[in-house]
Amino acid sequence: IVIFRRQYAQDMGFVIPSIRLHDGAALGTNQYIIRIRGEEVARGEVLVDYYLALEPPNPSGQIDGIEAIEPAYGIPSRWILPENKEMAEIYGYTVITPLTVMLTHLSETIKKHSYELLGRTEVMQLVEHLKKTDPDLVADAIPNVVTYANLEKILRNLLKEGIPIRDLGLILEAIVDAGPGRDIDAITEQVRARLSRTITRRFCENGQLRVVTLDADVETKILAALTKNDHGVYLALSPDIMQQIIAQLGELRKKFNELSQTPILLTSQVIRVYVSRMVSQFYPDMYVLSFNEITSNVQIQAIGNVSLGAQPKQA
């Protein structure tokens, strides 16, 4: 856990609060619960004297064991006896220990909920740290351009979508350039564009980025469905169109699973945040990026395209 916290701080630029372990008398022998701020967010079960064998797409043989689902990624698995470990590996299964199962589940749960762990105190600590190296920028930005409350919202927006907040100086520069009076979503999008190198490095593999895209017609319909009220802008897409988009993304998402890659949807900047909110309700593991968040030296490969009134086009 200590190693994970240190690694997460290096990757994301934010030290998550300490993790406490304690016995739960109400739990079954093999069960565990993960709580954030006292509320349960995940639970799982491990068989201590067994190994968990994660099923490959096409195993070359079947192995005896107790059927289970790996909790962090939802992979069909089997709890197997130690003497079957070697045979399972020969058949193509990935075999992991119960401790690894639990720690992977814990780390993925924390990554998913990390934005909830960033509070005012943590934001102030990050700013105090930046003051040592760039006091003028901090004096320029806070509170004249952005308050601590709004900075917290922007940083949470970034963490929620898996974007590191390591370079707080660059983030504050982007906020200052955006100017006061803009809404939080618009400022966040400008910050993301400035963090294009970070975002590219986070999602790109070997100079290549595999993505699915939206047809021009789909983008136009989404843009036309943006509606403004007292609370800001929201997406008022018809259920029929939304269902078509989500169904096609579900099919195309399988291709990313086959390639063992993070599912990425690439859109134009103006609709990115609204599409991201819509998609996250159905596929929390799919990231929505915009074209101006990807650096020019990357080769973008579209492996599918979402269109209306048709099956998903596969590349």
XYZ file of N, CA and C in Angstrom, residues 27-269:
729
model
N -18.080 -8.989 8.712
C -17.739 -9.545 7.398
C -17.531 -11.050 7.470
N -17.776 -11.721 6.331
C -17.473 -13.155 6.234
C -15.967 -13.372 6.272
N -15.558 -14.613 6.456
C -14.135 -14.954 6.619
C -13.264 -14.424 5.492
N -13.741 -14.527 4.248
C -12.906 -14.181 3.100
C -13.246 -12.826 2.475
N -14.125 -12.072 3.118
C -14.595 -10.818 2.504
C -13.776 -9.601 2.938
N -13.798 -8.588 2.092
C -13.230 -7.279 2.451
C -14.101 -6.184 1.846
N -14.067 -5.019 2.483
C -14.836 -3.851 2.013
C -13.867 -2.670 1.906
N -14.044 -1.862 0.858
C -13.253 -0.631 0.714
C -14.191 0.538 0.959
N -13.823 1.379 1.949
C -14.659 2.534 2.272
C -13.903 3.831 2.021
N -14.633 4.831 1.533
C -14.067 6.176 1.389
C -14.944 7.118 2.204
N -14.309 7.860 3.094
C -15.028 8.746 4.032
C -16.147 7.989 4.756
N -15.846 6.752 5.128
C -16.777 5.949 5.930
C -17.853 5.231 5.144
N -17.957 5.511 3.826
C -18.999 4.880 3.013
C -18.401 3.810 2.099
N -19.103 2.680 1.995
C -18.621 1.582 1.158
C -18.667 1.968 -0.323
N -17.538 1.742 -1.031
C -17.509 2.001 -2.478
C -17.206 0.722 -3.272
N -16.687 -0.312 -2.605
C -16.389 -1.568 -3.299
C -16.255 -2.684 -2.268
N -16.468 -3.909 -2.727
C -16.226 -5.065 -1.855
C -15.781 -6.245 -2.702
N -15.159 -7.204 -2.071
C -14.685 -8.382 -2.796
C -14.503 -9.553 -1.858
N -14.072 -10.662 -2.430
C -13.878 -11.884 -1.648
C -12.647 -12.603 -2.187
N -11.777 -13.041 -1.295
C -10.583 -13.799 -1.713
C -10.514 -15.114 -0.967
N -10.019 -16.152 -1.621
C -9.793 -17.450 -0.975
C -8.297 -17.548 -0.687
N -7.971 -17.471 0.589
C -6.582 -17.253 1.013
C -5.621 -18.344 0.554
N -6.041 -19.595 0.563
C -5.116 -20.682 0.225
C -5.156 -21.068 -1.256
N -5.756 -20.218 -2.086
C -5.875 -20.505 -3.519
C -5.138 -19.446 -4.331
N -5.077 -19.676 -5.654
C -4.635 -18.653 -6.608
C -5.829 -18.291 -7.485
N -5.838 -17.058 -8.001
C -6.892 -16.685 -8.942
C -6.322 -16.764 -10.355
N -6.957 -17.596 -11.200
C -6.523 -17.758 -12.592
C -7.454 -16.947 -13.486
N -6.905 -15.912 -14.132
C -7.696 -15.055 -15.017
C -7.799 -15.712 -16.389
N -9.022 -15.855 -16.854
C -9.263 -16.599 -18.093
C -8.825 -15.807 -19.323
N -8.015 -16.415 -20.207
C -7.655 -15.725 -21.454
C -8.807 -15.835 -22.455
N -8.774 -15.062 -23.567
C -9.867 -15.137 -24.545
C -10.084 -16.549 -25.094
N -8.975 -17.256 -25.399
C -9.082 -18.621 -25.938
C -8.130 -19.559 -25.203
N -8.533 -20.039 -24.007
C -7.628 -20.928 -23.269
C -7.388 -22.228 -24.037
N -6.159 -22.757 -23.956
C -5.854 -23.993 -24.691
C -6.306 -25.230 -23.913
N -6.846 -25.012 -22.713
C -7.387 -26.127 -21.928
C -8.199 -25.588 -20.764
N -9.019 -26.449 -20.169
C -9.838 -26.038 -19.014
C -9.164 -26.483 -17.721
N -9.321 -25.667 -16.711
C -8.722 -25.982 -15.417
C -9.829 -26.052 -14.371
N -9.710 -27.000 -13.430
C -10.710 -27.119 -12.364
C -10.561 -25.966 -11.384
N -11.681 -25.450 -10.904
C -11.608 -24.385 -9.914
C -12.977 -23.814 -9.618
N -13.012 -22.874 -8.686
C -14.267 -22.233 -8.283
C -14.432 -20.969 -9.129
N -15.539 -20.906 -9.876
C -15.736 -19.763 -10.775
C -15.879 -18.462 -9.999
N -15.277 -17.407 -10.550
C -15.310 -16.088 -9.879
C -15.136 -15.004 -10.940
N -15.297 -13.769 -10.521
C -15.027 -12.597 -11.376
C -13.942 -11.780 -10.688
N -12.864 -11.503 -11.402
C -11.797 -10.669 -10.841
C -12.389 -9.285 -10.569
N -12.277 -8.760 -9.321
C -13.060 -7.580 -8.929
C -12.647 -6.249 -9.566
N -11.370 -6.069 -9.879
C -10.932 -4.754 -10.378
C -11.344 -4.523 -11.827
N -11.241 -5.548 -12.669
C -11.504 -5.369 -14.110
C -12.666 -6.210 -14.621
N -13.263 -7.029 -13.740
C -14.419 -7.838 -14.140
C -14.082 -8.989 -15.078
N -12.868 -9.540 -14.965
C -12.440 -10.636 -15.850
C -12.944 -11.974 -15.305
N -13.570 -12.822 -16.142
C -13.972 -14.164 -15.690
C -12.739 -14.941 -15.215
N -12.837 -15.571 -14.055
C -11.674 -16.212 -13.440
C -12.085 -17.479 -12.699
N -11.073 -18.159 -12.162
C -11.321 -19.332 -11.312
C -10.327 -19.327 -10.162
N -10.823 -19.641 -8.970
C -9.918 -19.873 -7.839
C -9.407 -21.307 -7.960
N -8.090 -21.473 -8.057
C -7.523 -22.815 -8.269
C -6.578 -23.187 -7.128
N -6.374 -24.470 -6.940
C -5.451 -24.955 -5.908
C -4.013 -24.707 -6.358
N -3.100 -24.519 -5.407
C -1.695 -24.233 -5.770
C -1.091 -25.268 -6.726
N -1.490 -26.554 -6.577
C -0.898 -27.592 -7.438
C -1.329 -27.470 -8.907
N -2.404 -26.678 -9.169
C -2.859 -26.502 -10.559
C -2.296 -25.237 -11.215
N -1.492 -24.493 -10.463
C -0.987 -23.197 -10.944
C -0.186 -23.345 -12.244
N 0.743 -24.285 -12.263
C 1.620 -24.446 -13.425
C 0.819 -24.816 -14.678
N -0.132 -25.751 -14.519
C -0.944 -26.182 -15.664
C -1.800 -25.018 -16.187
N -2.344 -24.216 -15.257
C -3.163 -23.065 -15.661
C -2.336 -22.105 -16.512
N -1.086 -21.872 -16.120
C -0.211 -20.967 -16.879
C 0.105 -21.535 -18.265
N 0.266 -22.852 -18.344
C 0.514 -23.501 -19.645
C -0.698 -23.295 -20.560
N -1.902 -23.347 -19.971
C -3.142 -23.167 -20.745
C -3.394 -21.699 -21.128
N -2.560 -20.792 -20.637
C -2.690 -19.383 -21.021
C -3.349 -18.493 -19.974
N -3.696 -19.054 -18.807
C -4.292 -18.247 -17.749
C -3.220 -17.361 -17.108
N -3.625 -16.180 -16.636
C -2.742 -15.341 -15.810
C -3.072 -15.665 -14.366
N -2.081 -16.119 -13.605
C -2.338 -16.596 -12.240
C -1.788 -15.592 -11.232
N -2.655 -15.138 -10.309
C -2.232 -14.130 -9.314
C -2.607 -14.574 -7.895
N -1.910 -14.010 -6.925
C -2.148 -14.377 -5.518
C -3.356 -13.606 -4.977
N -3.964 -14.120 -3.883
C -5.098 -13.400 -3.269
C -4.733 -11.973 -2.858
N -3.492 -11.786 -2.360
C -3.061 -10.445 -1.937
C -3.024 -9.489 -3.141
N -2.536 -9.992 -4.279
C -2.497 -9.178 -5.499
C -3.907 -8.801 -5.944
N -4.843 -9.758 -5.839
C -6.245 -9.495 -6.206
C -6.769 -8.313 -5.388
N -6.539 -8.375 -4.080
C -7.083 -7.368 -3.168
C -6.416 -6.006 -3.390
N -5.085 -5.998 -3.543
C -4.364 -4.727 -3.721
C -4.669 -4.090 -5.070
N -4.853 -4.921 -6.114
C -5.220 -4.372 -7.433
C -6.597 -3.736 -7.344
N -7.526 -4.415 -6.659
C -8.883 -3.884 -6.490
C -8.836 -2.567 -5.709
N -8.028 -2.535 -4.655
C -7.888 -1.325 -3.841
C -7.318 -0.181 -4.677
N -6.244 -0.453 -5.430
C -5.590 0.624 -6.192
C -6.505 1.149 -7.303
N -7.225 0.259 -7.994
C -8.137 0.709 -9.057
C -9.306 1.503 -8.472
N -9.785 1.088 -7.299
C -10.891 1.806 -6.642
C -10.443 3.209 -6.245
N -9.221 3.305 -5.718
C -8.699 4.616 -5.304
C -8.518 5.530 -6.523
N -7.984 4.968 -7.611
C -7.804 5.780 -8.831
C -9.154 6.339 -9.301
N -10.166 5.480 -9.238
C -11.500 5.866 -9.702
C -12.104 6.969 -8.826
N -11.810 6.923 -7.527
C -12.440 7.868 -6.585
C -11.466 8.932 -6.076
N -10.273 9.017 -6.676
C -9.248 9.912 -6.122
C -9.714 11.361 -6.060
N -10.541 11.774 -7.035
C -11.002 13.171 -7.056
C -11.813 13.509 -5.803
N -12.459 12.500 -5.188
C -13.234 12.743 -3.963
C -12.305 12.970 -2.766
N -11.054 12.501 -2.895
C -10.110 12.595 -1.781
C -9.338 13.918 -1.787
N -9.493 14.687 -2.869
C -8.811 15.979 -2.958
C -9.711 17.050 -2.348
N -9.352 17.523 -1.172
C -10.151 18.548 -0.483
C -9.431 19.879 -0.459
N -10.030 20.851 0.220
C -9.449 22.198 0.293
C -8.053 22.171 0.917
N -7.890 21.378 1.963
C -6.583 21.308 2.648
C -5.500 20.832 1.691
N -5.805 19.762 0.913
C -4.816 19.214 -0.022
C -4.470 20.234 -1.110
N -5.484 20.977 -1.587
C -5.244 21.988 -2.634
C -4.334 23.087 -2.083
N -4.602 23.515 -0.864
C -3.779 24.571 -0.255
C -2.333 24.102 -0.060
N -2.174 22.827 0.270
C -0.814 22.278 0.426
C -0.077 22.282 -0.912
N -0.780 21.909 -1.993
C -0.165 21.913 -3.327
C 0.246 23.331 -3.725
N -0.606 24.315 -3.417
C -0.304 25.710 -3.762
C 0.880 26.215 -2.929
N 0.900 25.882 -1.647
C 2.021 26.290 -0.778
C 3.340 25.733 -1.305
N 3.303 24.508 -1.805
C 4.498 23.867 -2.366
C 4.965 24.623 -3.618
N 3.999 25.045 -4.457
C 4.327 25.785 -5.684
C 4.881 27.176 -5.355
N 4.392 27.766 -4.244
C 4.841 29.110 -3.840
C 6.356 29.164 -3.662
N 6.953 28.046 -3.248
C 8.408 28.023 -2.995
C 9.189 28.233 -4.283
N 8.632 27.754 -5.426
C 9.372 27.848 -6.687
C 8.839 28.946 -7.602
N 7.551 29.281 -7.479
C 6.970 30.291 -8.379
C 5.975 31.183 -7.631
N 6.484 31.989 -6.681
C 5.587 32.803 -5.855
C 4.806 33.846 -6.661
N 5.423 34.373 -7.740
C 4.754 35.412 -8.542
C 3.511 34.859 -9.230
N 3.625 33.643 -9.771
C 2.482 33.031 -10.457
C 1.324 32.818 -9.482
N 1.650 32.324 -8.288
C 0.606 32.080 -7.278
C -0.054 33.403 -6.886
N 0.765 34.446 -6.696
C 0.225 35.762 -6.320
C -0.673 36.327 -7.420
N -0.298 36.078 -8.675
C -1.091 36.523 -9.835
C -2.442 35.816 -9.893
N -2.392 34.513 -9.642
C -3.571 33.669 -9.900
C -4.569 33.645 -8.757
N -4.066 33.557 -7.517
C -4.966 33.342 -6.368
C -4.925 34.552 -5.443
N -6.034 35.130 -5.061
C -7.414 34.784 -5.442
C -7.967 35.664 -6.570
N -7.105 36.503 -7.213
C -7.610 37.465 -8.210
C -8.309 36.798 -9.401
N -7.713 35.693 -9.909
C -8.267 35.032 -11.090
C -9.085 33.801 -10.692
N -8.567 33.057 -9.720
C -9.271 31.830 -9.306
C -9.219 31.691 -7.785
N -10.335 31.343 -7.197
C -10.373 31.112 -5.744
C -9.923 29.679 -5.459
N -9.605 29.412 -4.194
C -9.244 28.034 -3.816
C -10.399 27.076 -4.125
N -11.623 27.540 -3.925
C -12.801 26.687 -4.164
C -12.881 26.275 -5.631
N -12.670 27.251 -6.537
C -12.746 26.937 -7.964
C -11.536 26.147 -8.448
N -10.369 26.422 -7.864
C -9.174 25.640 -8.213
C -9.389 24.173 -7.826
N -9.991 23.973 -6.666
C -10.297 22.604 -6.218
C -11.210 21.907 -7.231
N -12.236 22.622 -7.725
C -13.168 22.028 -8.705
C -12.443 21.664 -10.001
N -11.546 22.548 -10.457
C -10.808 22.293 -11.703
C -9.895 21.078 -11.548
N -9.169 21.030 -10.419
C -8.262 19.893 -10.179
C -9.041 18.589 -10.030
N -10.202 18.663 -9.396
C -11.050 17.471 -9.266
C -11.540 17.006 -10.639
N -11.934 17.965 -11.489
C -12.360 17.625 -12.854
C -11.271 16.841 -13.586
N -10.030 17.288 -13.434
C -8.905 16.628 -14.100
C -8.696 15.218 -13.546
N -8.641 15.101 -12.220
C -8.426 13.787 -11.600
C -9.542 12.809 -11.941
N -10.769 13.308 -12.002
C -11.922 12.446 -12.281
C -11.780 11.773 -13.640
N -11.104 12.447 -14.578
C -10.925 11.866 -15.910
C -9.499 11.336 -16.119
N -8.828 11.060 -14.993
C -7.519 10.396 -15.078
C -6.378 11.274 -15.553
N -6.519 12.608 -15.451
C -5.461 13.525 -15.907
C -4.594 13.932 -14.711
N -3.275 13.703 -14.789
C -2.392 14.070 -13.680
C -2.404 15.578 -13.406
N -2.251 15.942 -12.130
C -2.192 17.371 -11.762
C -0.792 17.728 -11.252
N 0.202 16.955 -11.736
C 1.596 17.163 -11.309
C 2.076 18.577 -11.581
N 1.787 19.087 -12.790
C 2.324 20.397 -13.196
C 1.341 21.502 -12.808
N 1.291 21.809 -11.512
C 0.334 22.816 -11.036
C 0.655 24.197 -11.606
N 1.948 24.469 -11.845
C 2.348 25.762 -12.424
C 1.713 25.965 -13.792
N 1.795 24.942 -14.647
C 1.207 25.028 -15.984
C -0.318 25.151 -15.904
N -0.912 24.447 -14.955
C -2.369 24.501 -14.765
C -2.789 25.935 -14.383
N -2.059 26.534 -13.436
C -2.391 27.906 -13.016
C -2.177 28.911 -14.151
N -1.113 28.711 -14.952
C -0.869 29.599 -16.104
C -2.065 29.555 -17.064
N -2.558 28.346 -17.333
C -3.702 28.177 -18.241
C -4.941 28.858 -17.672
N -5.125 28.775 -16.347
C -6.283 29.406 -15.693
C -6.180 30.932 -15.809
N -4.980 31.459 -15.596
C -4.764 32.914 -15.714
C -5.046 33.374 -17.148
N -4.562 32.589 -18.131
C -4.777 32.934 -19.540
C -6.255 32.880 -19.914
N -6.995 31.947 -19.301
C -8.437 31.834 -19.582
C -9.177 33.060 -19.072
N -8.630 33.669 -18.001
C -9.219 34.897 -17.453
C -10.378 34.618 -16.510
N -10.726 35.599 -15.665
C -11.817 35.410 -14.712
C -13.181 35.425 -15.404
N -14.177 34.905 -14.715
C -15.551 35.000 -15.216
C -15.985 33.858 -16.111
N -15.046 32.998 -16.569
C -15.446 31.850 -17.398
C -16.013 30.761 -16.497
N -16.860 29.870 -17.055
C -17.362 28.803 -16.193
C -16.299 27.717 -16.023
N -16.445 26.914 -14.976
C -15.422 25.936 -14.578
C -15.140 24.934 -15.695
N -16.193 24.495 -16.396
C -16.006 23.523 -17.489
C -15.138 24.104 -18.599
N -15.420 25.362 -18.970
C -14.660 26.000 -20.059
C -13.190 26.170 -19.660
N -12.949 26.563 -18.404
C -11.566 26.721 -17.924
C -10.862 25.361 -17.909
N -11.572 24.330 -17.435
C -10.976 22.978 -17.386
C -10.549 22.535 -18.780
N -11.384 22.830 -19.797
C -11.045 22.427 -21.168
C -9.789 23.155 -21.654
N -9.631 24.432 -21.272
C -8.423 25.170 -21.660
C -7.192 24.607 -20.967
N -7.378 24.215 -19.712
C -6.270 23.610 -18.950
C -5.858 22.298 -19.619
N -6.851 21.492 -19.995
C -6.566 20.202 -20.636
C -5.766 20.405 -21.935
N -6.148 21.415 -22.718
C -5.425 21.686 -23.972
C -3.964 22.026 -23.675
N -3.738 22.776 -22.594
C -2.360 23.147 -22.211
C -1.578 21.923 -21.716
N -2.303 20.936 -21.202
C -1.655 19.723 -20.684
C -1.545 18.628 -21.756
N -1.539 19.036 -23.042
C -1.571 18.037 -24.124
C -0.411 17.043 -24.058
N 0.779 17.515 -23.680
C 1.920 16.586 -23.577
C 1.664 15.521 -22.506
N 1.152 15.986 -21.371
C 0.854 15.062 -20.258
C -0.218 14.057 -20.676
N -1.279 14.550 -21.319
C -2.388 13.682 -21.730
C -1.915 12.684 -22.786
N -1.120 13.151 -23.740
C -0.607 12.259 -24.790
C 0.245 11.158 -24.167
N 1.141 11.547 -23.267
C 2.020 10.554 -22.627
C 1.211 9.548 -21.802
N 0.126 10.033 -21.205
C -0.707 9.176 -20.346
C -1.432 8.092 -21.147
N -1.871 8.421 -22.371
C -2.714 7.478 -23.122
C -2.060 6.876 -24.363
N -0.930 7.445 -24.782
C -0.311 7.014 -26.030
C 0.606 5.809 -25.807
N 0.631 4.893 -26.774
C 1.538 3.741 -26.677
C 2.402 3.681 -27.925
N 3.737 3.745 -27.714
C 4.705 3.640 -28.816
C 4.409 4.613 -29.966
N 4.083 5.851 -29.614
C 3.847 6.869 -30.637
C 2.539 6.701 -31.389
N 1.688 5.799 -30.897
C 0.425 5.531 -31.585
C -0.743 5.614 -30.603
N -1.847 6.153 -31.082
C -3.045 6.268 -30.252
C -4.223 5.640 -31.002
N -4.732 4.536 -30.469
C -5.893 3.884 -31.093
C -7.164 4.458 -30.462
N -8.088 4.877 -31.325
C -9.290 5.558 -30.829
C -10.516 5.144 -31.646
N -11.699 5.466 -31.122
C -12.904 5.466 -31.955
C -13.327 6.930 -32.098
N -14.003 7.228 -33.188
C -14.384 8.618 -33.467
C -15.900 8.716 -33.660
N -16.387 9.944 -33.641
C -17.802 10.202 -33.925
C -17.934 10.729 -35.349
N -18.937 10.243 -36.063
C -19.247 10.738 -37.402
C -19.572 12.248 -37.311
N -19.296 12.986 -38.384
C -19.577 14.440 -38.398
C -21.042 14.720 -38.077
N -21.930 13.865 -38.557
C -23.365 14.029 -38.322
C -23.697 13.887 -36.831
N -23.028 12.943 -36.176
C -23.242 12.719 -34.735
C -22.764 13.944 -33.952
N -21.571 14.441 -34.308
C -21.024 15.623 -33.622
C -21.959 16.828 -33.786
N -22.498 17.000 -34.986
C -23.412 18.120 -35.260
C -24.667 18.022 -34.396
N -25.216 16.797 -34.290
C -26.430 16.596 -33.491
C -26.156 16.853 -32.001
N -24.985 16.434 -31.536
C -24.619 16.664 -30.125
C -24.476 18.172 -29.872
N -23.814 18.852 -30.794
C -23.612 20.300 -30.664
C -24.956 21.032 -30.624
N -25.897 20.591 -31.458
C -27.226 21.219 -31.516
C -28.035 20.938 -30.250
N -27.663 19.845 -29.535
C -28.420 19.447 -28.339
C -27.894 20.088 -27.052
N -26.833 20.918 -27.171
C -26.317 21.603 -25.971
C -27.305 22.697 -25.567
N -27.718 22.645 -24.307
C -28.751 23.564 -23.813
C -28.234 24.289 -22.580
N -28.546 25.574 -22.495
C -28.050 26.372 -21.358
C -29.187 26.677 -20.396
N -28.896 26.549 -19.089
C -29.855 27.011 -18.077
C -29.091 27.758 -16.981
N -29.748 28.041 -15.851
C -29.112 28.825 -14.774
C -27.879 28.141 -14.197
N -27.839 26.810 -14.312
C -26.726 26.060 -13.712
C -25.591 25.809 -14.692
N -25.727 26.257 -15.933
C -24.672 26.046 -16.929
C -25.202 25.349 -18.164
N -24.297 24.707 -18.896
C -24.668 24.034 -20.148
C -24.784 22.532 -19.901
N -25.805 21.915 -20.476
C -25.936 20.457 -20.365
C -26.373 19.894 -21.711
N -26.230 18.570 -21.854
C -26.547 17.897 -23.113
C -27.960 17.335 -23.060
N -28.846 17.855 -23.933
C -30.238 17.382 -23.962
C -30.454 16.591 -25.251
N -29.816 15.417 -25.313
C -29.875 14.579 -26.504
C -31.104 13.685 -26.440
N -31.748 13.432 -27.581
C -32.939 12.571 -27.570
C -32.529 11.148 -27.176
N -33.388 10.444 -26.410
C -33.052 9.084 -25.942
C -32.688 8.137 -27.083
N -33.342 8.330 -28.234
C -33.099 7.452 -29.385
C -31.654 7.595 -29.886
N -31.209 8.845 -30.048
C -29.848 9.090 -30.538
C -28.825 8.636 -29.500
N -29.106 8.943 -28.230
C -28.192 8.530 -27.163
C -28.030 7.007 -27.141
N -29.154 6.310 -27.283
C -29.125 4.842 -27.257
C -28.279 4.289 -28.415
N -28.438 4.895 -29.592
C -27.637 4.454 -30.750
C -26.137 4.642 -30.491
N -25.782 5.812 -29.956
C -24.361 6.114 -29.691
C -23.800 5.128 -28.664
N -24.529 4.951 -27.563
C -24.042 4.093 -26.473
C -23.935 2.636 -26.928
N -24.933 2.165 -27.704
C -24.910 0.773 -28.192
C -23.693 0.536 -29.093
N -23.420 1.492 -29.972
C -22.268 1.334 -30.880
C -20.943 1.409 -30.120
N -20.873 2.303 -29.156
C -19.648 2.386 -28.340
C -19.415 1.076 -27.589
N -20.504 0.465 -27.125
C -20.397 -0.825 -26.422
C -19.783 -1.890 -27.305
N -20.197 -1.909 -28.599
C -19.631 -2.885 -29.543
C -18.161 -2.581 -29.824
N -17.864 -1.298 -30.069
C -16.487 -0.911 -30.403
C -15.538 -1.078 -29.214
N -16.097 -0.955 -28.016
C -15.286 -1.123 -26.802
C -14.669 -2.516 -26.727
N -15.387 -3.500 -27.276
C -14.872 -4.884 -27.257
C -13.556 -5.000 -28.016
N -13.409 -4.167 -29.070
C -12.169 -4.208 -29.850
C -10.971 -3.780 -28.997
N -11.191 -2.780 -28.130
C -10.108 -2.340 -27.236
C -9.743 -3.460 -26.259
N -10.759 -4.182 -25.768
C -10.501 -5.306 -24.854
C -9.646 -6.365 -25.540
N -9.967 -6.647 -26.827
C -9.182 -7.638 -27.581
C -7.729 -7.172 -27.749
N -7.547 -5.847 -27.881
C -6.197 -5.292 -28.052
C -5.511 -5.012 -26.714
N -6.248 -5.286 -25.603
C -5.750 -4.986 -24.241
C -5.340 -3.525 -24.110
N -6.195 -2.628 -24.623
C -5.897 -1.196 -24.566
C -7.035 -0.423 -23.911
N -6.692 0.732 -23.368
C -7.692 1.604 -22.763
C -8.635 2.122 -23.842
N -9.972 1.988 -23.669
C -10.899 2.509 -24.676
C -10.880 4.037 -24.702
N -10.674 4.601 -25.885
C -10.609 6.061 -26.033
C -11.537 6.514 -27.142
N -12.347 7.529 -26.849
C -13.217 8.158 -27.842
C -12.651 9.550 -28.112
N -12.448 9.864 -29.385
C -11.871 11.158 -29.759
C -12.956 12.047 -30.362
N -13.108 13.272 -29.822
C -14.148 14.188 -30.299
C -13.540 15.580 -30.516
N -14.358 16.519 -30.977
C -13.892 17.909 -31.058
C -13.948 18.522 -29.652
N -13.172 19.579 -29.435
C -13.041 20.165 -28.099
C -14.365 20.704 -27.556
